[in-house]
Amino acid sequence: MKGAIEKCFKDVKLFPYWLDNPLAPQVERELIGQTSADLVIVGGGFTGLWAAVQAKELMPHLDVVVIEAGKVAYGASGRAGGIISTSVMHGLPNATRVFPKDLDVLEQFGHDNLDGFKATVARYGIDADLEWNGEMTVAVDAGHLEHLKQDFELHKQHGHNVVLLDAAQAQAQLGSPLYAGAMWSRDRSGIVHPAKMAWGLKEAALKLGVRLYEMSPLTKFEDCGATMLVHTQAGRIRTPRVLLGTGTAHVGIKDISRRVMQVRDHVLATQPLTAEQLDRIGWKNRQGVYDTRTQLNYYRLTKDNRIIFGGLVSYHFNGNNNPAADRDEATYHPLGKVFYQTFPQLHDVHFSHAWGGPIDYCSRGAVFARRYFNEKVVYVAGYTGFGVAGSRFGALMGLNILFDRKTPERSLDISTLGPSWIPPEPFRWAGAKITFHAFDGADSEGGWKRMWISGIKKLGFPM
């Protein structure tokens, strides 16, 4: 099997498929020298770009500056799977766990957020290969069906257009022999090319008059009383307000690293499937898919019928953002093995790209906002893998706090409460290593692995 897996990686590029694109826009110039702005946004990923666009739409008079350490979309945003989910709280079960008393209003936020997402795409003519085909959760073991049914009932209770599929119906949607059943949520969810989405938001922000500087990493803050002085390696910006859309990047605020940790996700892209290969698995409705493994996998099709297949989460000491493992082809072989277990009929399909990317994991498993420097700085993050659409809501929540806008979420726990602390190193590294080892085999082996995961959940950490 090992030799067969290696053969399937023969021509692989260890680089994100989304970013390997001749349509990538020109890089904006670095910030050099001194300037001022009404609002500085740090980070050129989804949160930062959505914040820039929405700030100019809501308050056109604002002078808005965005600084990005590297290139727009080259962090988490250009490495995502690109599945769009309705919820702003990492799904209904997680919302029920974290904020049960606000469930109805959080659901409405999710609906409004997706409507705003669609409207923005249409308004600026963003071509991001969007398909609104819904999302499907597939049970890969008969023992998971009861949990799947509970999720289905919860979604029905809150008005979602969902159908529960038995094994035959699930396999008719997507032909994997592993499927014991599925739940298909058919509205307000779909798939997107994440890099093209980010590049479209970048173009929209520039047209609105946002000043964007790439290759301009934040080096430090200075609190000057009424204003902040934001330093980059070659420039400075004086501003009364800063929004941090920096994910897991270290920005010199210790409290952030106590509440968010970076885990590494891994993703494969296949070569484009021929019509005959695609017929072997069906997938006529092209839904985004999540499975019910403890070490879950997710997958979707691209416009040219590649399969994007993700999972295999890991952790590196101190949240290393550039681990050597990501540049080692062997890192991706276990994920390739799971791909062929899921779709054995695609034995002749090889991989074109493989990459790793950061996930901003927090204890509540969904976006939060934290205030710093007497509320002149607001940090927004914590999507825990569901930021493709949730980042629009997170950016707006951060702006509403910064400008003291009296909006509905301001009085709710989602806006006022942050996630709990995560233990520091080396306890973080040890705990993560044990947890991810427990993930591998927990479904089939049970025992101490299942007990460990249950214990972590009881401590309040989403698994």
PDB file of C-alpha atoms in Angstrom, residues 198-392:
ATOM      1  CA  ALA A 198     -10.353  36.945  -1.167  1.00  0.00           C
ATOM      2  CA  TRP A 199      -8.935  38.501  -4.335  1.00  0.00           C
ATOM      3  CA  GLY A 200     -12.421  39.732  -5.242  1.00  0.00           C
ATOM      4  CA  LEU A 201     -12.809  41.347  -1.821  1.00  0.00           C
ATOM      5  CA  LYS A 202      -9.371  42.914  -2.251  1.00  0.00           C
ATOM      6  CA  GLU A 203     -10.430  44.478  -5.568  1.00  0.00           C
ATOM      7  CA  ALA A 204     -13.691  45.707  -4.018  1.00  0.00           C
ATOM      8  CA  ALA A 205     -11.839  47.282  -1.091  1.00  0.00           C
ATOM      9  CA  LEU A 206      -9.434  49.093  -3.410  1.00  0.00           C
ATOM     10  CA  LYS A 207     -12.325  50.415  -5.525  1.00  0.00           C
ATOM     11  CA  LEU A 208     -13.952  51.733  -2.356  1.00  0.00           C
ATOM     12  CA  GLY A 209     -10.815  53.723  -1.571  1.00  0.00           C
ATOM     13  CA  VAL A 210      -9.174  51.476   1.013  1.00  0.00           C
ATOM     14  CA  ARG A 211      -5.391  51.842   1.168  1.00  0.00           C
ATOM     15  CA  LEU A 212      -3.877  48.369   1.170  1.00  0.00           C
ATOM     16  CA  TYR A 213      -0.227  47.607   1.862  1.00  0.00           C
ATOM     17  CA  GLU A 214       1.125  44.091   1.391  1.00  0.00           C
ATOM     18  CA  MET A 215       4.513  42.791   2.548  1.00  0.00           C
ATOM     19  CA  SER A 216       4.077  45.087   5.568  1.00  0.00           C
ATOM     20  CA  PRO A 217       4.217  42.989   8.759  1.00  0.00           C
ATOM     21  CA  LEU A 218       3.140  44.521  12.057  1.00  0.00           C
ATOM     22  CA  THR A 219       6.145  44.899  14.351  1.00  0.00           C
ATOM     23  CA  LYS A 220       4.650  46.605  17.421  1.00  0.00           C
ATOM     24  CA  PHE A 221       1.933  48.848  18.898  1.00  0.00           C
ATOM     25  CA  GLU A 222       2.359  52.055  20.869  1.00  0.00           C
ATOM     26  CA  ASP A 223      -0.493  53.285  23.053  1.00  0.00           C
ATOM     27  CA  CYS A 224      -0.468  57.061  22.739  1.00  0.00           C
ATOM     28  CA  GLY A 225      -3.578  57.783  24.801  1.00  0.00           C
ATOM     29  CA  ALA A 226      -6.243  58.865  22.324  1.00  0.00           C
ATOM     30  CA  THR A 227      -4.521  57.086  19.452  1.00  0.00           C
ATOM     31  CA  MET A 228      -2.461  54.021  18.619  1.00  0.00           C
ATOM     32  CA  LEU A 229       0.820  54.076  16.698  1.00  0.00           C
ATOM     33  CA  VAL A 230       1.034  50.973  14.518  1.00  0.00           C
ATOM     34  CA  HIS A 231       4.556  50.069  13.413  1.00  0.00           C
ATOM     35  CA  THR A 232       5.534  47.986  10.393  1.00  0.00           C
ATOM     36  CA  GLN A 233       9.070  47.143   9.312  1.00  0.00           C
ATOM     37  CA  ALA A 234       9.295  50.312   7.207  1.00  0.00           C
ATOM     38  CA  GLY A 235       6.373  52.491   8.257  1.00  0.00           C
ATOM     39  CA  ARG A 236       4.129  53.861  10.985  1.00  0.00           C
ATOM     40  CA  ILE A 237       0.402  54.662  11.094  1.00  0.00           C
ATOM     41  CA  ARG A 238      -1.324  56.815  13.695  1.00  0.00           C
ATOM     42  CA  THR A 239      -4.968  55.894  14.220  1.00  0.00           C
ATOM     43  CA  PRO A 240      -7.728  56.005  16.854  1.00  0.00           C
ATOM     44  CA  ARG A 241      -8.929  52.472  16.031  1.00  0.00           C
ATOM     45  CA  VAL A 242      -7.342  49.127  15.082  1.00  0.00           C
ATOM     46  CA  LEU A 243      -9.068  45.913  14.048  1.00  0.00           C
ATOM     47  CA  LEU A 244      -6.911  42.786  14.263  1.00  0.00           C
ATOM     48  CA  GLY A 245      -7.856  40.117  11.754  1.00  0.00           C
ATOM     49  CA  THR A 246      -4.597  38.297  12.298  1.00  0.00           C
ATOM     50  CA  GLY A 247      -5.826  34.801  13.169  1.00  0.00           C
ATOM     51  CA  THR A 248      -3.127  32.942  15.087  1.00  0.00           C
ATOM     52  CA  ALA A 249      -0.249  35.276  14.169  1.00  0.00           C
ATOM     53  CA  HIS A 250       1.689  36.652  17.140  1.00  0.00           C
ATOM     54  CA  VAL A 251       0.987  40.386  17.508  1.00  0.00           C
ATOM     55  CA  GLY A 252       2.535  41.074  20.896  1.00  0.00           C
ATOM     56  CA  ILE A 253      -0.653  40.756  22.992  1.00  0.00           C
ATOM     57  CA  LYS A 254      -0.198  37.857  25.421  1.00  0.00           C
ATOM     58  CA  ASP A 255      -3.897  37.491  26.144  1.00  0.00           C
ATOM     59  CA  ILE A 256      -4.552  36.502  22.519  1.00  0.00           C
ATOM     60  CA  SER A 257      -2.236  33.508  22.569  1.00  0.00           C
ATOM     61  CA  ARG A 258      -3.851  32.402  25.841  1.00  0.00           C
ATOM     62  CA  ARG A 259      -7.251  32.149  24.127  1.00  0.00           C
ATOM     63  CA  VAL A 260      -6.388  30.974  20.605  1.00  0.00           C
ATOM     64  CA  MET A 261      -4.042  28.246  19.456  1.00  0.00           C
ATOM     65  CA  GLN A 262      -2.972  27.332  15.963  1.00  0.00           C
ATOM     66  CA  VAL A 263      -3.610  23.801  14.796  1.00  0.00           C
ATOM     67  CA  ARG A 264      -2.563  22.687  11.321  1.00  0.00           C
ATOM     68  CA  ASP A 265      -5.033  21.292   8.840  1.00  0.00           C
ATOM     69  CA  HIS A 266      -3.891  19.345   5.768  1.00  0.00           C
ATOM     70  CA  VAL A 267      -5.509  19.306   2.352  1.00  0.00           C
ATOM     71  CA  LEU A 268      -5.174  17.406  -0.942  1.00  0.00           C
ATOM     72  CA  ALA A 269      -6.320  18.334  -4.428  1.00  0.00           C
ATOM     73  CA  THR A 270      -6.702  15.614  -7.032  1.00  0.00           C
ATOM     74  CA  GLN A 271      -6.052  15.960 -10.709  1.00  0.00           C
ATOM     75  CA  PRO A 272      -9.274  16.895 -12.574  1.00  0.00           C
ATOM     76  CA  LEU A 273     -11.604  13.919 -12.779  1.00  0.00           C
ATOM     77  CA  THR A 274     -12.668  12.808 -16.223  1.00  0.00           C
ATOM     78  CA  ALA A 275     -16.392  12.485 -16.921  1.00  0.00           C
ATOM     79  CA  GLU A 276     -16.046   8.703 -16.596  1.00  0.00           C
ATOM     80  CA  GLN A 277     -14.238   8.950 -13.240  1.00  0.00           C
ATOM     81  CA  LEU A 278     -16.836  11.361 -11.926  1.00  0.00           C
ATOM     82  CA  ASP A 279     -19.602   8.997 -12.993  1.00  0.00           C
ATOM     83  CA  ARG A 280     -18.102   6.318 -10.729  1.00  0.00           C
ATOM     84  CA  ILE A 281     -18.976   8.343  -7.639  1.00  0.00           C
ATOM     85  CA  GLY A 282     -21.958  10.384  -8.848  1.00  0.00           C
ATOM     86  CA  TRP A 283     -21.971  13.647  -6.849  1.00  0.00           C
ATOM     87  CA  LYS A 284     -24.470  15.189  -9.268  1.00  0.00           C
ATOM     88  CA  ASN A 285     -25.507  17.805  -6.708  1.00  0.00           C
ATOM     89  CA  ARG A 286     -21.895  18.770  -5.842  1.00  0.00           C
ATOM     90  CA  GLN A 287     -22.513  19.398  -2.130  1.00  0.00           C
ATOM     91  CA  GLY A 288     -19.746  20.227   0.282  1.00  0.00           C
ATOM     92  CA  VAL A 289     -19.300  17.215   2.577  1.00  0.00           C
ATOM     93  CA  TYR A 290     -18.225  16.586   6.175  1.00  0.00           C
ATOM     94  CA  ASP A 291     -17.974  13.111   7.637  1.00  0.00           C
ATOM     95  CA  THR A 292     -18.576  11.981  11.220  1.00  0.00           C
ATOM     96  CA  ARG A 293     -15.120  10.591  12.029  1.00  0.00           C
ATOM     97  CA  THR A 294     -13.622  11.912  15.240  1.00  0.00           C
ATOM     98  CA  GLN A 295     -10.641  12.923  13.069  1.00  0.00           C
ATOM     99  CA  LEU A 296     -13.072  14.277  10.509  1.00  0.00           C
ATOM    100  CA  ASN A 297     -12.558  14.738   6.794  1.00  0.00           C
ATOM    101  CA  TYR A 298     -14.244  17.248   4.513  1.00  0.00           C
ATOM    102  CA  TYR A 299     -14.341  17.402   0.753  1.00  0.00           C
ATOM    103  CA  ARG A 300     -15.840  19.196  -2.229  1.00  0.00           C
ATOM    104  CA  LEU A 301     -15.450  19.554  -5.990  1.00  0.00           C
ATOM    105  CA  THR A 302     -13.773  22.413  -7.837  1.00  0.00           C
ATOM    106  CA  LYS A 303     -15.024  24.051 -11.020  1.00  0.00           C
ATOM    107  CA  ASP A 304     -12.783  21.733 -13.087  1.00  0.00           C
ATOM    108  CA  ASN A 305     -13.887  18.651 -11.079  1.00  0.00           C
ATOM    109  CA  ARG A 306     -10.907  18.137  -8.813  1.00  0.00           C
ATOM    110  CA  ILE A 307     -11.713  16.772  -5.372  1.00  0.00           C
ATOM    111  CA  ILE A 308     -10.443  18.879  -2.500  1.00  0.00           C
ATOM    112  CA  PHE A 309     -10.014  16.493   0.451  1.00  0.00           C
ATOM    113  CA  GLY A 310      -9.016  17.819   3.871  1.00  0.00           C
ATOM    114  CA  GLY A 311      -8.416  16.674   7.436  1.00  0.00           C
ATOM    115  CA  LEU A 312      -5.523  15.186   9.432  1.00  0.00           C
ATOM    116  CA  VAL A 313      -5.222  17.991  12.003  1.00  0.00           C
ATOM    117  CA  SER A 314      -1.926  18.334  13.898  1.00  0.00           C
ATOM    118  CA  TYR A 315      -0.225  20.682  16.357  1.00  0.00           C
ATOM    119  CA  HIS A 316       3.327  22.020  16.421  1.00  0.00           C
ATOM    120  CA  PHE A 317       5.057  23.496  19.457  1.00  0.00           C
ATOM    121  CA  ASN A 318       4.183  27.152  20.099  1.00  0.00           C
ATOM    122  CA  GLY A 319       1.877  27.197  17.095  1.00  0.00           C
ATOM    123  CA  ASN A 320       4.683  27.027  14.545  1.00  0.00           C
ATOM    124  CA  ASN A 321       3.277  28.692  11.398  1.00  0.00           C
ATOM    125  CA  ASN A 322       5.764  27.090   9.010  1.00  0.00           C
ATOM    126  CA  PRO A 323       6.490  23.542  10.217  1.00  0.00           C
ATOM    127  CA  ALA A 324       8.902  21.421   8.210  1.00  0.00           C
ATOM    128  CA  ALA A 325       6.272  18.663   8.137  1.00  0.00           C
ATOM    129  CA  ASP A 326       4.130  20.719   5.759  1.00  0.00           C
ATOM    130  CA  ARG A 327       6.951  20.565   3.220  1.00  0.00           C
ATOM    131  CA  ASP A 328       7.377  16.791   3.536  1.00  0.00           C
ATOM    132  CA  GLU A 329       5.346  14.749   1.053  1.00  0.00           C
ATOM    133  CA  ALA A 330       5.115  11.857   3.543  1.00  0.00           C
ATOM    134  CA  THR A 331       3.003  14.066   5.856  1.00  0.00           C
ATOM    135  CA  TYR A 332       0.128  13.764   3.409  1.00  0.00           C
ATOM    136  CA  HIS A 333       0.311  10.019   2.752  1.00  0.00           C
ATOM    137  CA  PRO A 334      -2.081   9.081   5.624  1.00  0.00           C
ATOM    138  CA  LEU A 335      -4.633  11.561   4.266  1.00  0.00           C
ATOM    139  CA  GLY A 336      -4.219  10.029   0.820  1.00  0.00           C
ATOM    140  CA  LYS A 337      -4.863   6.595   2.314  1.00  0.00           C
ATOM    141  CA  VAL A 338      -8.150   7.836   3.817  1.00  0.00           C
ATOM    142  CA  PHE A 339      -9.107   9.321   0.428  1.00  0.00           C
ATOM    143  CA  TYR A 340      -8.791   5.929  -1.271  1.00  0.00           C
ATOM    144  CA  GLN A 341     -10.668   4.212   1.570  1.00  0.00           C
ATOM    145  CA  THR A 342     -13.469   6.702   1.029  1.00  0.00           C
ATOM    146  CA  PHE A 343     -13.446   6.400  -2.776  1.00  0.00           C
ATOM    147  CA  PRO A 344     -11.818   3.069  -3.709  1.00  0.00           C
ATOM    148  CA  GLN A 345     -13.317   3.338  -7.191  1.00  0.00           C
ATOM    149  CA  LEU A 346     -10.974   6.312  -7.824  1.00  0.00           C
ATOM    150  CA  HIS A 347      -7.821   4.174  -7.546  1.00  0.00           C
ATOM    151  CA  ASP A 348      -6.467   5.707 -10.767  1.00  0.00           C
ATOM    152  CA  VAL A 349      -6.864   9.338  -9.609  1.00  0.00           C
ATOM    153  CA  HIS A 350      -3.638  11.013  -8.438  1.00  0.00           C
ATOM    154  CA  PHE A 351      -2.973  14.169  -6.434  1.00  0.00           C
ATOM    155  CA  SER A 352      -1.841  17.458  -7.949  1.00  0.00           C
ATOM    156  CA  HIS A 353      -1.437  19.599  -4.804  1.00  0.00           C
ATOM    157  CA  ALA A 354      -0.961  19.081  -1.059  1.00  0.00           C
ATOM    158  CA  TRP A 355      -0.695  21.767   1.615  1.00  0.00           C
ATOM    159  CA  GLY A 356      -1.092  22.658   5.244  1.00  0.00           C
ATOM    160  CA  GLY A 357      -2.838  25.645   6.748  1.00  0.00           C
ATOM    161  CA  PRO A 358      -3.578  27.227  10.124  1.00  0.00           C
ATOM    162  CA  ILE A 359      -6.838  26.938  12.028  1.00  0.00           C
ATOM    163  CA  ASP A 360      -7.529  29.441  14.836  1.00  0.00           C
ATOM    164  CA  TYR A 361      -8.869  27.038  17.447  1.00  0.00           C
ATOM    165  CA  CYS A 362     -10.574  28.366  20.592  1.00  0.00           C
ATOM    166  CA  SER A 363     -12.538  26.780  23.403  1.00  0.00           C
ATOM    167  CA  ARG A 364     -15.925  27.961  22.189  1.00  0.00           C
ATOM    168  CA  GLY A 365     -15.264  26.758  18.646  1.00  0.00           C
ATOM    169  CA  ALA A 366     -16.585  29.924  17.023  1.00  0.00           C
ATOM    170  CA  VAL A 367     -15.785  33.577  16.428  1.00  0.00           C
ATOM    171  CA  PHE A 368     -15.224  35.995  19.300  1.00  0.00           C
ATOM    172  CA  ALA A 369     -14.071  39.589  19.727  1.00  0.00           C
ATOM    173  CA  ARG A 370     -11.709  40.894  22.443  1.00  0.00           C
ATOM    174  CA  ARG A 371     -10.979  44.505  23.351  1.00  0.00           C
ATOM    175  CA  TYR A 372      -7.493  45.836  24.140  1.00  0.00           C
ATOM    176  CA  PHE A 373      -5.819  49.204  24.828  1.00  0.00           C
ATOM    177  CA  ASN A 374      -8.967  50.746  26.331  1.00  0.00           C
ATOM    178  CA  GLU A 375     -11.085  49.461  23.430  1.00  0.00           C
ATOM    179  CA  LYS A 376      -9.003  51.197  20.765  1.00  0.00           C
ATOM    180  CA  VAL A 377      -7.986  47.745  19.498  1.00  0.00           C
ATOM    181  CA  VAL A 378     -10.358  44.853  18.814  1.00  0.00           C
ATOM    182  CA  TYR A 379      -9.199  41.362  17.896  1.00  0.00           C
ATOM    183  CA  VAL A 380     -11.561  39.064  15.969  1.00  0.00           C
ATOM    184  CA  ALA A 381     -10.810  35.343  15.471  1.00  0.00           C
ATOM    185  CA  GLY A 382     -11.560  31.834  16.717  1.00  0.00           C
ATOM    186  CA  TYR A 383     -13.548  30.475  13.751  1.00  0.00           C
ATOM    187  CA  THR A 384     -12.059  27.009  14.362  1.00  0.00           C
ATOM    188  CA  GLY A 385     -12.314  26.071  10.700  1.00  0.00           C
ATOM    189  CA  PHE A 386     -15.613  27.775   9.802  1.00  0.00           C
ATOM    190  CA  GLY A 387     -14.383  31.223   8.788  1.00  0.00           C
ATOM    191  CA  VAL A 388     -15.056  31.246   5.049  1.00  0.00           C
ATOM    192  CA  ALA A 389     -18.457  32.888   5.574  1.00  0.00           C
ATOM    193  CA  GLY A 390     -18.341  33.436   9.344  1.00  0.00           C
ATOM    194  CA  SER A 391     -15.519  35.962   8.858  1.00  0.00           C
ATOM    195  CA  ARG A 392     -17.979  38.433   7.362  1.00  0.00           C
TER     196      ARG A 392
END
